[in-house]
PDB file of C-alpha atoms in Angstrom:
ATOM      1  CA  UNK I 190      70.342  83.162  43.929  1.00 37.00           C
ATOM      2  CA  UNK I 191      67.186  85.257  44.207  1.00 41.00           C
ATOM      3  CA  UNK I 192      67.534  88.439  46.222  1.00 46.00           C
ATOM      4  CA  UNK I 193      64.883  88.442  48.946  1.00 52.00           C
ATOM      5  CA  UNK I 194      65.333  92.152  49.515  1.00 61.00           C
ATOM      6  CA  UNK I 195      65.888  91.572  53.256  1.00 73.00           C
ATOM      7  CA  UNK I 196      68.934  93.287  54.647  1.00 80.00           C
ATOM      8  CA  UNK I 197      70.168  91.363  57.704  1.00 79.00           C
ATOM      9  CA  UNK I 198      71.421  94.521  59.373  1.00 82.00           C
ATOM     10  CA  UNK I 199      67.927  95.964  59.095  1.00 86.00           C
ATOM     11  CA  UNK I 200      66.527  92.679  60.411  1.00 87.00           C
ATOM     12  CA  UNK I 201      68.862  92.840  63.394  1.00 85.00           C
ATOM     13  CA  UNK I 202      67.649  96.351  64.292  1.00 88.00           C
ATOM     14  CA  UNK I 203      64.044  95.090  64.121  1.00 89.00           C
ATOM     15  CA  UNK I 204      64.920  92.080  66.296  1.00 88.00           C
ATOM     16  CA  UNK I 205      66.492  94.244  69.005  1.00 88.00           C
ATOM     17  CA  UNK I 206      63.549  96.684  68.966  1.00 89.00           C
ATOM     18  CA  UNK I 207      61.120  93.775  69.358  1.00 89.00           C
ATOM     19  CA  UNK I 208      63.160  92.251  72.190  1.00 87.00           C
ATOM     20  CA  UNK I 209      63.630  95.559  74.020  1.00 87.00           C
ATOM     21  CA  UNK I 210      60.029  96.617  73.548  1.00 86.00           C
ATOM     22  CA  UNK I 211      60.730  99.993  71.968  1.00 87.00           C
ATOM     23  CA  UNK I 212      63.048 102.074  69.785  1.00 89.00           C
ATOM     24  CA  UNK I 213      64.456 104.157  72.639  1.00 88.00           C
ATOM     25  CA  UNK I 214      65.541 101.121  74.682  1.00 87.00           C
ATOM     26  CA  UNK I 215      66.918  99.417  71.568  1.00 85.00           C
ATOM     27  CA  UNK I 216      68.964 102.504  70.703  1.00 86.00           C
ATOM     28  CA  UNK I 217      70.359 102.600  74.251  1.00 87.00           C
ATOM     29  CA  UNK I 218      71.319  98.915  74.087  1.00 82.00           C
ATOM     30  CA  UNK I 219      73.126  99.360  70.756  1.00 79.00           C
ATOM     31  CA  UNK I 220      74.638 102.735  71.625  1.00 82.00           C
ATOM     32  CA  UNK I 221      73.026 104.410  68.618  1.00 83.00           C
ATOM     33  CA  UNK I 222      70.862 107.442  68.007  1.00 88.00           C
ATOM     34  CA  UNK I 223      67.114 106.871  68.146  1.00 89.00           C
ATOM     35  CA  UNK I 224      66.769 108.267  64.626  1.00 90.00           C
ATOM     36  CA  UNK I 225      69.284 105.752  63.279  1.00 88.00           C
ATOM     37  CA  UNK I 226      67.332 102.817  64.681  1.00 87.00           C
ATOM     38  CA  UNK I 227      64.029 104.244  63.488  1.00 89.00           C
ATOM     39  CA  UNK I 228      65.423 104.755  59.974  1.00 91.00           C
ATOM     40  CA  UNK I 229      66.772 101.189  59.753  1.00 89.00           C
ATOM     41  CA  UNK I 230      63.442  99.781  60.956  1.00 89.00           C
ATOM     42  CA  UNK I 231      61.606 101.843  58.335  1.00 90.00           C
ATOM     43  CA  UNK I 232      63.886 100.519  55.581  1.00 90.00           C
ATOM     44  CA  UNK I 233      63.058  96.911  56.612  1.00 89.00           C
ATOM     45  CA  UNK I 234      59.317  97.579  56.566  1.00 89.00           C
ATOM     46  CA  UNK I 235      59.693  99.215  53.153  1.00 90.00           C
ATOM     47  CA  UNK I 236      61.587  96.217  51.734  1.00 89.00           C
ATOM     48  CA  UNK I 237      58.998  93.780  53.096  1.00 89.00           C
ATOM     49  CA  UNK I 238      55.996  95.892  52.175  1.00 89.00           C
ATOM     50  CA  UNK I 239      54.549  95.261  55.631  1.00 89.00           C
ATOM     51  CA  UNK I 240      54.144  97.234  58.842  1.00 91.00           C
ATOM     52  CA  UNK I 241      55.893  95.331  61.615  1.00 91.00           C
ATOM     53  CA  UNK I 242      54.774  97.515  64.552  1.00 90.00           C
ATOM     54  CA  UNK I 243      51.696  99.507  65.434  1.00 90.00           C
ATOM     55  CA  UNK I 244      51.476 102.301  68.000  1.00 87.00           C
ATOM     56  CA  UNK I 245      49.287 101.634  71.036  1.00 85.00           C
ATOM     57  CA  UNK I 246      49.503 104.642  73.312  1.00 80.00           C
ATOM     58  CA  UNK I 247      53.166 105.090  74.049  1.00 77.00           C
ATOM     59  CA  UNK I 248      54.047 101.481  73.237  1.00 81.00           C
ATOM     60  CA  UNK I 249      55.078  99.787  70.036  1.00 86.00           C
ATOM     61  CA  UNK I 250      53.176  96.520  69.530  1.00 89.00           C
ATOM     62  CA  UNK I 251      54.014  93.865  66.942  1.00 91.00           C
ATOM     63  CA  UNK I 252      51.551  93.411  64.116  1.00 92.00           C
ATOM     64  CA  UNK I 253      50.691  89.950  62.854  1.00 93.00           C
ATOM     65  CA  UNK I 254      53.384  90.379  60.188  1.00 92.00           C
ATOM     66  CA  UNK I 255      55.764  91.566  62.912  1.00 89.00           C
ATOM     67  CA  UNK I 256      55.142  88.443  64.992  1.00 91.00           C
ATOM     68  CA  UNK I 257      55.839  86.264  61.956  1.00 92.00           C
ATOM     69  CA  UNK I 258      59.026  88.188  61.175  1.00 89.00           C
ATOM     70  CA  UNK I 259      60.155  87.921  64.804  1.00 89.00           C
ATOM     71  CA  UNK I 260      59.749  84.127  64.828  1.00 89.00           C
ATOM     72  CA  UNK I 261      62.042  83.867  61.801  1.00 89.00           C
ATOM     73  CA  UNK I 262      64.474  86.420  63.184  1.00 86.00           C
ATOM     74  CA  UNK I 263      64.733  84.403  66.411  1.00 84.00           C
ATOM     75  CA  UNK I 264      65.690  81.307  64.410  1.00 85.00           C
ATOM     76  CA  UNK I 265      68.167  83.192  62.252  1.00 84.00           C
ATOM     77  CA  UNK I 266      70.063  84.784  65.130  1.00 78.00           C
ATOM     78  CA  UNK I 267      69.907  81.600  67.242  1.00 78.00           C
ATOM     79  CA  UNK I 268      71.501  79.716  64.364  1.00 80.00           C
ATOM     80  CA  UNK I 269      74.139  82.438  64.171  1.00 74.00           C
ATOM     81  CA  UNK I 270      74.991  81.934  67.845  1.00 70.00           C
ATOM     82  CA  UNK I 271      75.074  78.162  67.392  1.00 71.00           C
ATOM     83  CA  UNK I 272      77.379  78.555  64.397  1.00 72.00           C
ATOM     84  CA  UNK I 273      79.794  80.630  66.465  1.00 67.00           C
ATOM     85  CA  UNK I 274      79.718  78.043  69.272  1.00 63.00           C
ATOM     86  CA  UNK I 275      80.270  75.201  66.807  1.00 65.00           C
ATOM     87  CA  UNK I 276      83.250  76.954  65.205  1.00 64.00           C
ATOM     88  CA  UNK I 277      84.750  77.697  68.622  1.00 61.00           C
ATOM     89  CA  UNK I 278      84.271  74.083  69.707  1.00 59.00           C
ATOM     90  CA  UNK I 279      85.792  72.799  66.477  1.00 55.00           C
ATOM     91  CA  UNK I 280      89.047  74.513  67.389  1.00 52.00           C
ATOM     92  CA  UNK I 281      89.278  72.580  70.671  1.00 51.00           C
ATOM     93  CA  UNK I 282      87.487  69.366  69.675  1.00 53.00           C
ATOM     94  CA  UNK I 283      90.697  67.373  69.296  1.00 54.00           C
ATOM     95  CA  UNK I 284      91.611  68.312  72.862  1.00 71.00           C
ATOM     96  CA  UNK I 285      88.334  67.011  74.302  1.00 78.00           C
ATOM     97  CA  UNK I 286      87.208  63.398  74.593  1.00 82.00           C
ATOM     98  CA  UNK I 287      83.571  62.679  75.414  1.00 88.00           C
ATOM     99  CA  UNK I 288      83.322  59.121  76.692  1.00 91.00           C
ATOM    100  CA  UNK I 289      80.330  56.957  77.500  1.00 93.00           C
ATOM    101  CA  UNK I 290      81.077  54.350  80.166  1.00 93.00           C
ATOM    102  CA  UNK I 291      78.752  51.384  80.462  1.00 89.00           C
ATOM    103  CA  UNK I 292      77.460  51.005  84.021  1.00 84.00           C
ATOM    104  CA  UNK I 293      78.480  47.337  83.933  1.00 81.00           C
ATOM    105  CA  UNK I 294      82.156  48.119  83.244  1.00 84.00           C
ATOM    106  CA  UNK I 295      84.304  48.033  86.412  1.00 80.00           C
ATOM    107  CA  UNK I 296      85.376  51.553  87.291  1.00 80.00           C
ATOM    108  CA  UNK I 297      89.041  50.631  88.007  1.00 77.00           C
ATOM    109  CA  UNK I 298      89.226  49.210  84.468  1.00 80.00           C
ATOM    110  CA  UNK I 299      87.717  52.369  83.006  1.00 84.00           C
ATOM    111  CA  UNK I 300      90.184  54.495  84.961  1.00 84.00           C
ATOM    112  CA  UNK I 301      93.192  52.471  83.837  1.00 79.00           C
ATOM    113  CA  UNK I 302      92.099  52.813  80.226  1.00 81.00           C
ATOM    114  CA  UNK I 303      91.551  56.561  80.477  1.00 84.00           C
ATOM    115  CA  UNK I 304      94.639  57.206  82.614  1.00 82.00           C
ATOM    116  CA  UNK I 305      96.810  57.300  79.486  1.00 78.00           C
ATOM    117  CA  UNK I 306      94.967  60.398  78.259  1.00 80.00           C
ATOM    118  CA  UNK I 307      95.976  62.345  81.382  1.00 78.00           C
ATOM    119  CA  UNK I 308      99.622  62.296  80.295  1.00 77.00           C
ATOM    120  CA  UNK I 309      98.991  63.840  76.890  1.00 75.00           C
ATOM    121  CA  UNK I 310     100.404  67.146  75.694  1.00 71.00           C
ATOM    122  CA  UNK I 311      98.451  69.319  75.155  1.00 73.00           C
ATOM    123  CA  UNK I 312      96.165  68.145  77.981  1.00 76.00           C
ATOM    124  CA  UNK I 313      92.936  66.380  77.090  1.00 78.00           C
ATOM    125  CA  UNK I 314      89.695  67.388  78.717  1.00 82.00           C
ATOM    126  CA  UNK I 315      87.738  64.246  79.589  1.00 84.00           C
ATOM    127  CA  UNK I 316      83.944  64.330  79.690  1.00 89.00           C
ATOM    128  CA  UNK I 317      82.649  61.032  81.090  1.00 91.00           C
ATOM    129  CA  UNK I 318      79.012  59.926  80.966  1.00 92.00           C
ATOM    130  CA  UNK I 319      77.847  56.700  82.603  1.00 90.00           C
ATOM    131  CA  UNK I 320      74.713  54.840  81.639  1.00 88.00           C
ATOM    132  CA  UNK I 321      73.104  51.679  80.272  1.00 87.00           C
ATOM    133  CA  UNK I 322      74.782  50.100  77.248  1.00 87.00           C
ATOM    134  CA  UNK I 323      71.903  50.608  74.776  1.00 86.00           C
ATOM    135  CA  UNK I 324      71.386  54.258  75.703  1.00 88.00           C
ATOM    136  CA  UNK I 325      75.093  55.006  75.248  1.00 90.00           C
ATOM    137  CA  UNK I 326      75.065  53.392  71.808  1.00 88.00           C
ATOM    138  CA  UNK I 327      72.201  55.647  70.766  1.00 87.00           C
ATOM    139  CA  UNK I 328      74.098  58.738  71.950  1.00 89.00           C
ATOM    140  CA  UNK I 329      77.181  57.501  70.077  1.00 88.00           C
ATOM    141  CA  UNK I 330      75.190  57.034  66.872  1.00 85.00           C
ATOM    142  CA  UNK I 331      73.872  60.607  67.299  1.00 83.00           C
ATOM    143  CA  UNK I 332      77.501  61.803  67.682  1.00 84.00           C
ATOM    144  CA  UNK I 333      76.914  63.002  71.237  1.00 87.00           C
ATOM    145  CA  UNK I 334      79.831  60.778  72.318  1.00 89.00           C
ATOM    146  CA  UNK I 335      83.265  60.175  70.782  1.00 86.00           C
ATOM    147  CA  UNK I 336      83.564  56.673  72.209  1.00 89.00           C
ATOM    148  CA  UNK I 337      81.842  54.122  74.422  1.00 92.00           C
ATOM    149  CA  UNK I 338      83.768  51.874  76.808  1.00 92.00           C
ATOM    150  CA  UNK I 339      81.882  48.706  77.638  1.00 91.00           C
ATOM    151  CA  UNK I 340      82.241  45.047  78.610  1.00 88.00           C
ATOM    152  CA  UNK I 341      80.620  43.630  75.472  1.00 87.00           C
ATOM    153  CA  UNK I 342      80.734  44.031  71.693  1.00 89.00           C
ATOM    154  CA  UNK I 343      77.814  45.429  69.732  1.00 88.00           C
ATOM    155  CA  UNK I 344      75.390  42.706  68.672  1.00 83.00           C
ATOM    156  CA  UNK I 345      75.560  41.707  65.035  1.00 78.00           C
ATOM    157  CA  UNK I 346      72.623  42.929  62.976  1.00 73.00           C
ATOM    158  CA  UNK I 347      72.226  46.195  64.896  1.00 72.00           C
ATOM    159  CA  UNK I 348      70.832  49.001  62.708  1.00 73.00           C
ATOM    160  CA  UNK I 349      73.310  51.431  64.274  1.00 76.00           C
ATOM    161  CA  UNK I 350      76.447  52.092  62.253  1.00 79.00           C
ATOM    162  CA  UNK I 351      78.941  51.559  65.098  1.00 84.00           C
ATOM    163  CA  UNK I 352      82.002  49.356  65.401  1.00 87.00           C
ATOM    164  CA  UNK I 353      83.467  47.330  68.294  1.00 89.00           C
ATOM    165  CA  UNK I 354      87.204  47.277  69.063  1.00 86.00           C
ATOM    166  CA  UNK I 355      88.535  44.790  71.649  1.00 87.00           C
ATOM    167  CA  UNK I 356      90.867  46.691  73.993  1.00 84.00           C
ATOM    168  CA  UNK I 357      91.544  44.219  76.792  1.00 82.00           C
ATOM    169  CA  UNK I 358      90.870  40.666  77.779  1.00 86.00           C
ATOM    170  CA  UNK I 359      92.125  39.202  81.013  1.00 86.00           C
ATOM    171  CA  UNK I 360      91.329  36.865  83.916  1.00 91.00           C
ATOM    172  CA  UNK I 361      89.340  37.756  86.996  1.00 92.00           C
ATOM    173  CA  UNK I 362      89.924  37.200  90.696  1.00 93.00           C
ATOM    174  CA  UNK I 363      87.687  36.567  93.681  1.00 95.00           C
ATOM    175  CA  UNK I 364      88.181  39.114  96.467  1.00 93.00           C
ATOM    176  CA  UNK I 365      86.563  40.015  99.759  1.00 92.00           C
ATOM    177  CA  UNK I 366      87.097  41.639 103.118  1.00 91.00           C
ATOM    178  CA  UNK I 367      90.036  40.370 105.140  1.00 91.00           C
ATOM    179  CA  UNK I 368      87.716  38.317 107.366  1.00 93.00           C
ATOM    180  CA  UNK I 369      85.915  36.691 104.426  1.00 94.00           C
ATOM    181  CA  UNK I 370      89.166  36.133 102.541  1.00 93.00           C
ATOM    182  CA  UNK I 371      90.716  34.371 105.523  1.00 94.00           C
ATOM    183  CA  UNK I 372      87.613  32.159 105.845  1.00 95.00           C
ATOM    184  CA  UNK I 373      87.393  31.073 102.196  1.00 96.00           C
ATOM    185  CA  UNK I 374      90.950  31.268 100.841  1.00 94.00           C
ATOM    186  CA  UNK I 375      92.059  27.748 101.795  1.00 95.00           C
ATOM    187  CA  UNK I 376      91.063  24.921  99.429  1.00 94.00           C
ATOM    188  CA  UNK I 377      89.953  27.427  96.775  1.00 96.00           C
ATOM    189  CA  UNK I 378      87.663  27.080  94.816  1.00 96.00           C
ATOM    190  CA  UNK I 379      85.899  24.221  96.662  1.00 95.00           C
ATOM    191  CA  UNK I 380      85.859  26.415  99.750  1.00 96.00           C
ATOM    192  CA  UNK I 381      83.425  28.748  97.989  1.00 97.00           C
ATOM    193  CA  UNK I 382      80.489  26.337  98.288  1.00 96.00           C
ATOM    194  CA  UNK I 383      77.786  28.162 100.307  1.00 96.00           C
ATOM    195  CA  UNK I 384      80.009  31.261 100.554  1.00 97.00           C
ATOM    196  CA  UNK I 385      78.207  34.643 100.453  1.00 97.00           C
ATOM    197  CA  UNK I 386      78.584  36.273  97.036  1.00 97.00           C
ATOM    198  CA  UNK I 387      77.745  39.609  95.459  1.00 96.00           C
ATOM    199  CA  UNK I 388      77.177  39.050  91.730  1.00 96.00           C
ATOM    200  CA  UNK I 389      76.319  41.132  88.663  1.00 93.00           C
ATOM    201  CA  UNK I 390      72.772  40.669  87.380  1.00 92.00           C
ATOM    202  CA  UNK I 391      72.111  38.287  84.510  1.00 87.00           C
ATOM    203  CA  UNK I 392      72.055  41.270  82.119  1.00 82.00           C
ATOM    204  CA  UNK I 393      75.832  41.448  82.593  1.00 85.00           C
ATOM    205  CA  UNK I 394      77.858  39.307  80.163  1.00 85.00           C
ATOM    206  CA  UNK I 395      80.252  38.332  82.974  1.00 90.00           C
ATOM    207  CA  UNK I 396      77.429  36.730  84.966  1.00 92.00           C
ATOM    208  CA  UNK I 397      76.963  33.879  82.499  1.00 92.00           C
ATOM    209  CA  UNK I 398      80.700  33.081  82.638  1.00 94.00           C
ATOM    210  CA  UNK I 399      80.635  33.129  86.455  1.00 96.00           C
ATOM    211  CA  UNK I 400      77.648  30.776  86.613  1.00 96.00           C
ATOM    212  CA  UNK I 401      79.382  28.332  84.243  1.00 96.00           C
ATOM    213  CA  UNK I 402      82.506  28.434  86.397  1.00 97.00           C
ATOM    214  CA  UNK I 403      80.509  27.719  89.544  1.00 97.00           C
ATOM    215  CA  UNK I 404      78.783  24.774  87.832  1.00 96.00           C
ATOM    216  CA  UNK I 405      82.087  23.411  86.550  1.00 96.00           C
ATOM    217  CA  UNK I 406      83.576  23.349  90.069  1.00 96.00           C
ATOM    218  CA  UNK I 407      80.395  22.141  91.776  1.00 96.00           C
ATOM    219  CA  UNK I 408      80.120  25.365  93.779  1.00 96.00           C
ATOM    220  CA  UNK I 409      76.736  26.546  94.988  1.00 96.00           C
ATOM    221  CA  UNK I 410      77.219  30.115  96.237  1.00 96.00           C
ATOM    222  CA  UNK I 411      74.911  31.899  98.648  1.00 97.00           C
ATOM    223  CA  UNK I 412      73.967  34.873  96.460  1.00 96.00           C
ATOM    224  CA  UNK I 413      73.233  37.673  98.909  1.00 96.00           C
ATOM    225  CA  UNK I 414      72.960  40.433  96.299  1.00 96.00           C
ATOM    226  CA  UNK I 415      72.800  41.079  92.538  1.00 96.00           C
ATOM    227  CA  UNK I 416      73.704  44.438  91.024  1.00 93.00           C
ATOM    228  CA  UNK I 417      73.397  46.241  87.689  1.00 86.00           C
ATOM    229  CA  UNK I 418      75.902  48.841  88.844  1.00 84.00           C
ATOM    230  CA  UNK I 419      79.394  47.448  89.331  1.00 82.00           C
ATOM    231  CA  UNK I 420      80.418  50.342  91.558  1.00 81.00           C
ATOM    232  CA  UNK I 421      77.496  49.682  93.937  1.00 88.00           C
ATOM    233  CA  UNK I 422      78.406  46.007  94.034  1.00 89.00           C
ATOM    234  CA  UNK I 423      81.979  46.907  95.015  1.00 85.00           C
ATOM    235  CA  UNK I 424      80.676  49.265  97.720  1.00 87.00           C
ATOM    236  CA  UNK I 425      78.745  46.403  99.316  1.00 92.00           C
ATOM    237  CA  UNK I 426      81.851  44.267  98.996  1.00 89.00           C
ATOM    238  CA  UNK I 427      83.879  46.943 100.763  1.00 85.00           C
ATOM    239  CA  UNK I 428      81.500  46.627 103.722  1.00 88.00           C
ATOM    240  CA  UNK I 429      82.073  42.881 103.934  1.00 92.00           C
ATOM    241  CA  UNK I 430      78.631  41.860 102.648  1.00 94.00           C
ATOM    242  CA  UNK I 431      80.091  39.109 100.457  1.00 95.00           C
ATOM    243  CA  UNK I 432      82.831  37.942  98.131  1.00 96.00           C
ATOM    244  CA  UNK I 433      82.875  39.344  94.598  1.00 94.00           C
ATOM    245  CA  UNK I 434      84.656  39.004  91.273  1.00 93.00           C
ATOM    246  CA  UNK I 435      87.054  41.691  90.090  1.00 88.00           C
ATOM    247  CA  UNK I 436      89.435  42.263  87.199  1.00 84.00           C
ATOM    248  CA  UNK I 437      92.948  40.948  87.726  1.00 81.00           C
ATOM    249  CA  UNK I 438      94.154  44.329  86.443  1.00 72.00           C
ATOM    250  CA  UNK I 439      92.705  45.889  89.581  1.00 68.00           C
ATOM    251  CA  UNK I 440      94.371  43.416  91.966  1.00 65.00           C
ATOM    252  CA  UNK I 441      96.954  45.947  93.110  1.00 65.00           C
ATOM    253  CA  UNK I 442      94.253  48.505  93.921  1.00 66.00           C
ATOM    254  CA  UNK I 443      91.797  46.207  95.679  1.00 67.00           C
ATOM    255  CA  UNK I 444      93.151  46.816  99.165  1.00 70.00           C
ATOM    256  CA  UNK I 445      93.311  50.609  98.878  1.00 65.00           C
ATOM    257  CA  UNK I 446      90.104  51.187  96.915  1.00 66.00           C
ATOM    258  CA  UNK I 447      87.802  48.475  98.217  1.00 65.00           C
ATOM    259  CA  UNK I 448      89.403  47.174 101.408  1.00 73.00           C
ATOM    260  CA  UNK I 449      89.406  43.774  99.709  1.00 82.00           C
ATOM    261  CA  UNK I 450      92.066  41.079  99.568  1.00 88.00           C
ATOM    262  CA  UNK I 451      92.650  38.198  97.185  1.00 90.00           C
ATOM    263  CA  UNK I 452      90.832  34.922  97.773  1.00 94.00           C
ATOM    264  CA  UNK I 453      91.825  33.190  94.553  1.00 94.00           C
ATOM    265  CA  UNK I 454      92.494  33.624  90.831  1.00 94.00           C
ATOM    266  CA  UNK I 455      89.879  32.635  88.257  1.00 95.00           C
ATOM    267  CA  UNK I 456      91.683  32.419  84.888  1.00 94.00           C
ATOM    268  CA  UNK I 457      88.687  30.744  83.186  1.00 94.00           C
ATOM    269  CA  UNK I 458      86.388  33.718  83.764  1.00 94.00           C
ATOM    270  CA  UNK I 459      87.805  36.412  81.527  1.00 92.00           C
ATOM    271  CA  UNK I 460      86.785  40.039  81.550  1.00 88.00           C
ATOM    272  CA  UNK I 461      86.679  41.911  78.265  1.00 87.00           C
ATOM    273  CA  UNK I 462      86.672  45.603  77.523  1.00 88.00           C
ATOM    274  CA  UNK I 463      85.619  47.083  74.209  1.00 90.00           C
ATOM    275  CA  UNK I 464      85.755  50.522  72.681  1.00 88.00           C
ATOM    276  CA  UNK I 465      82.756  51.226  70.444  1.00 90.00           C
ATOM    277  CA  UNK I 466      83.074  53.994  67.880  1.00 86.00           C
ATOM    278  CA  UNK I 467      81.385  55.467  64.854  1.00 83.00           C
ATOM    279  CA  UNK I 468      84.400  54.630  62.733  1.00 74.00           C
ATOM    280  CA  UNK I 469      86.166  51.416  61.757  1.00 69.00           C
ATOM    281  CA  UNK I 470      89.461  53.123  62.449  1.00 69.00           C
ATOM    282  CA  UNK I 471      89.580  55.440  65.452  1.00 67.00           C
ATOM    283  CA  UNK I 472      91.514  58.627  64.680  1.00 65.00           C
ATOM    284  CA  UNK I 473      90.983  60.701  67.845  1.00 71.00           C
ATOM    285  CA  UNK I 474      94.449  61.363  69.361  1.00 75.00           C
ATOM    286  CA  UNK I 475      93.259  60.614  72.896  1.00 74.00           C
ATOM    287  CA  UNK I 476      91.866  57.237  71.813  1.00 75.00           C
ATOM    288  CA  UNK I 477      95.102  56.530  69.971  1.00 76.00           C
ATOM    289  CA  UNK I 478      96.909  57.143  73.274  1.00 76.00           C
ATOM    290  CA  UNK I 479      94.700  54.524  74.946  1.00 76.00           C
ATOM    291  CA  UNK I 480      95.360  52.032  72.140  1.00 73.00           C
ATOM    292  CA  UNK I 481      99.082  52.700  72.355  1.00 74.00           C
ATOM    293  CA  UNK I 482      99.076  52.066  76.126  1.00 72.00           C
ATOM    294  CA  UNK I 483      97.323  48.741  75.549  1.00 70.00           C
ATOM    295  CA  UNK I 484      99.704  47.642  72.807  1.00 67.00           C
ATOM    296  CA  UNK I 485     102.767  48.647  74.812  1.00 66.00           C
ATOM    297  CA  UNK I 486     101.614  46.605  77.775  1.00 59.00           C
ATOM    298  CA  UNK I 487     101.128  49.611  80.055  1.00 51.00           C
ATOM    299  CA  UNK I 488      97.623  48.197  80.561  1.00 52.00           C
ATOM    300  CA  UNK I 489      98.178  44.493  81.087  1.00 48.00           C
ATOM    301  CA  UNK I 490      95.780  41.971  79.593  1.00 45.00           C
ATOM    302  CA  UNK I 491      96.897  38.544  80.674  1.00 44.00           C
TER     303      UNK I 491
END
């Protein structure tokens, strides 16, 4: 490898002098004698064959060569800091799980899937990001995320090298406030004709299944609201604005979390949950804990 003649210790002295605006301040910052700093700076200029500073009154001002050298020095020492950060993060990477959660995935389902990671030893630090499905896939492909939890598989033919893993599949239920549940529970599902409903938008894969189920039973709901965000939909449901569909896995939590009670079971409309990863086989220990909980039936998928 060709020797450039640049000593990185000399370059560091130059960088500090440039940042501090003078040799005296640089020497104070580094705890060195002024003469030491001045000597090291002179050795760098000698090796480069260029003057990096010029004297203007009592101030040192960068020459054109000095400004060029500083731009490269900035990049070099920034990369050094990034390298240290990357090495430090690598030591703890296996104890951190950065998850993307599709905004269409019910939050109780996401919690139940991630709950298994909270029992791990050593503890796992969860970093959860919520957003639209396509945006999360892009972040996954760029390795900004370890995993994406979503309600749909990746479309075939996508240029992104990502893989879908079915975690759960189970029936849904119709729930609502106690008053609405009491009104529409009897003679279910025929009782739902003209009932007020809060539904996911047609961008949600569950919406198509719901519409088919309504058609099959001859039910014409009064759709009072459509939502991209499942959590917002559930908030409206909590206030009694309408009936809504929920995962059967969340049935036990409906009363406490959403003030909602069961109206009827809908086994034909099945909710799915997928993990999307950059690898065909997921090796992250926290994800393995999730998979193990699914396989052992801790997370029920009827």
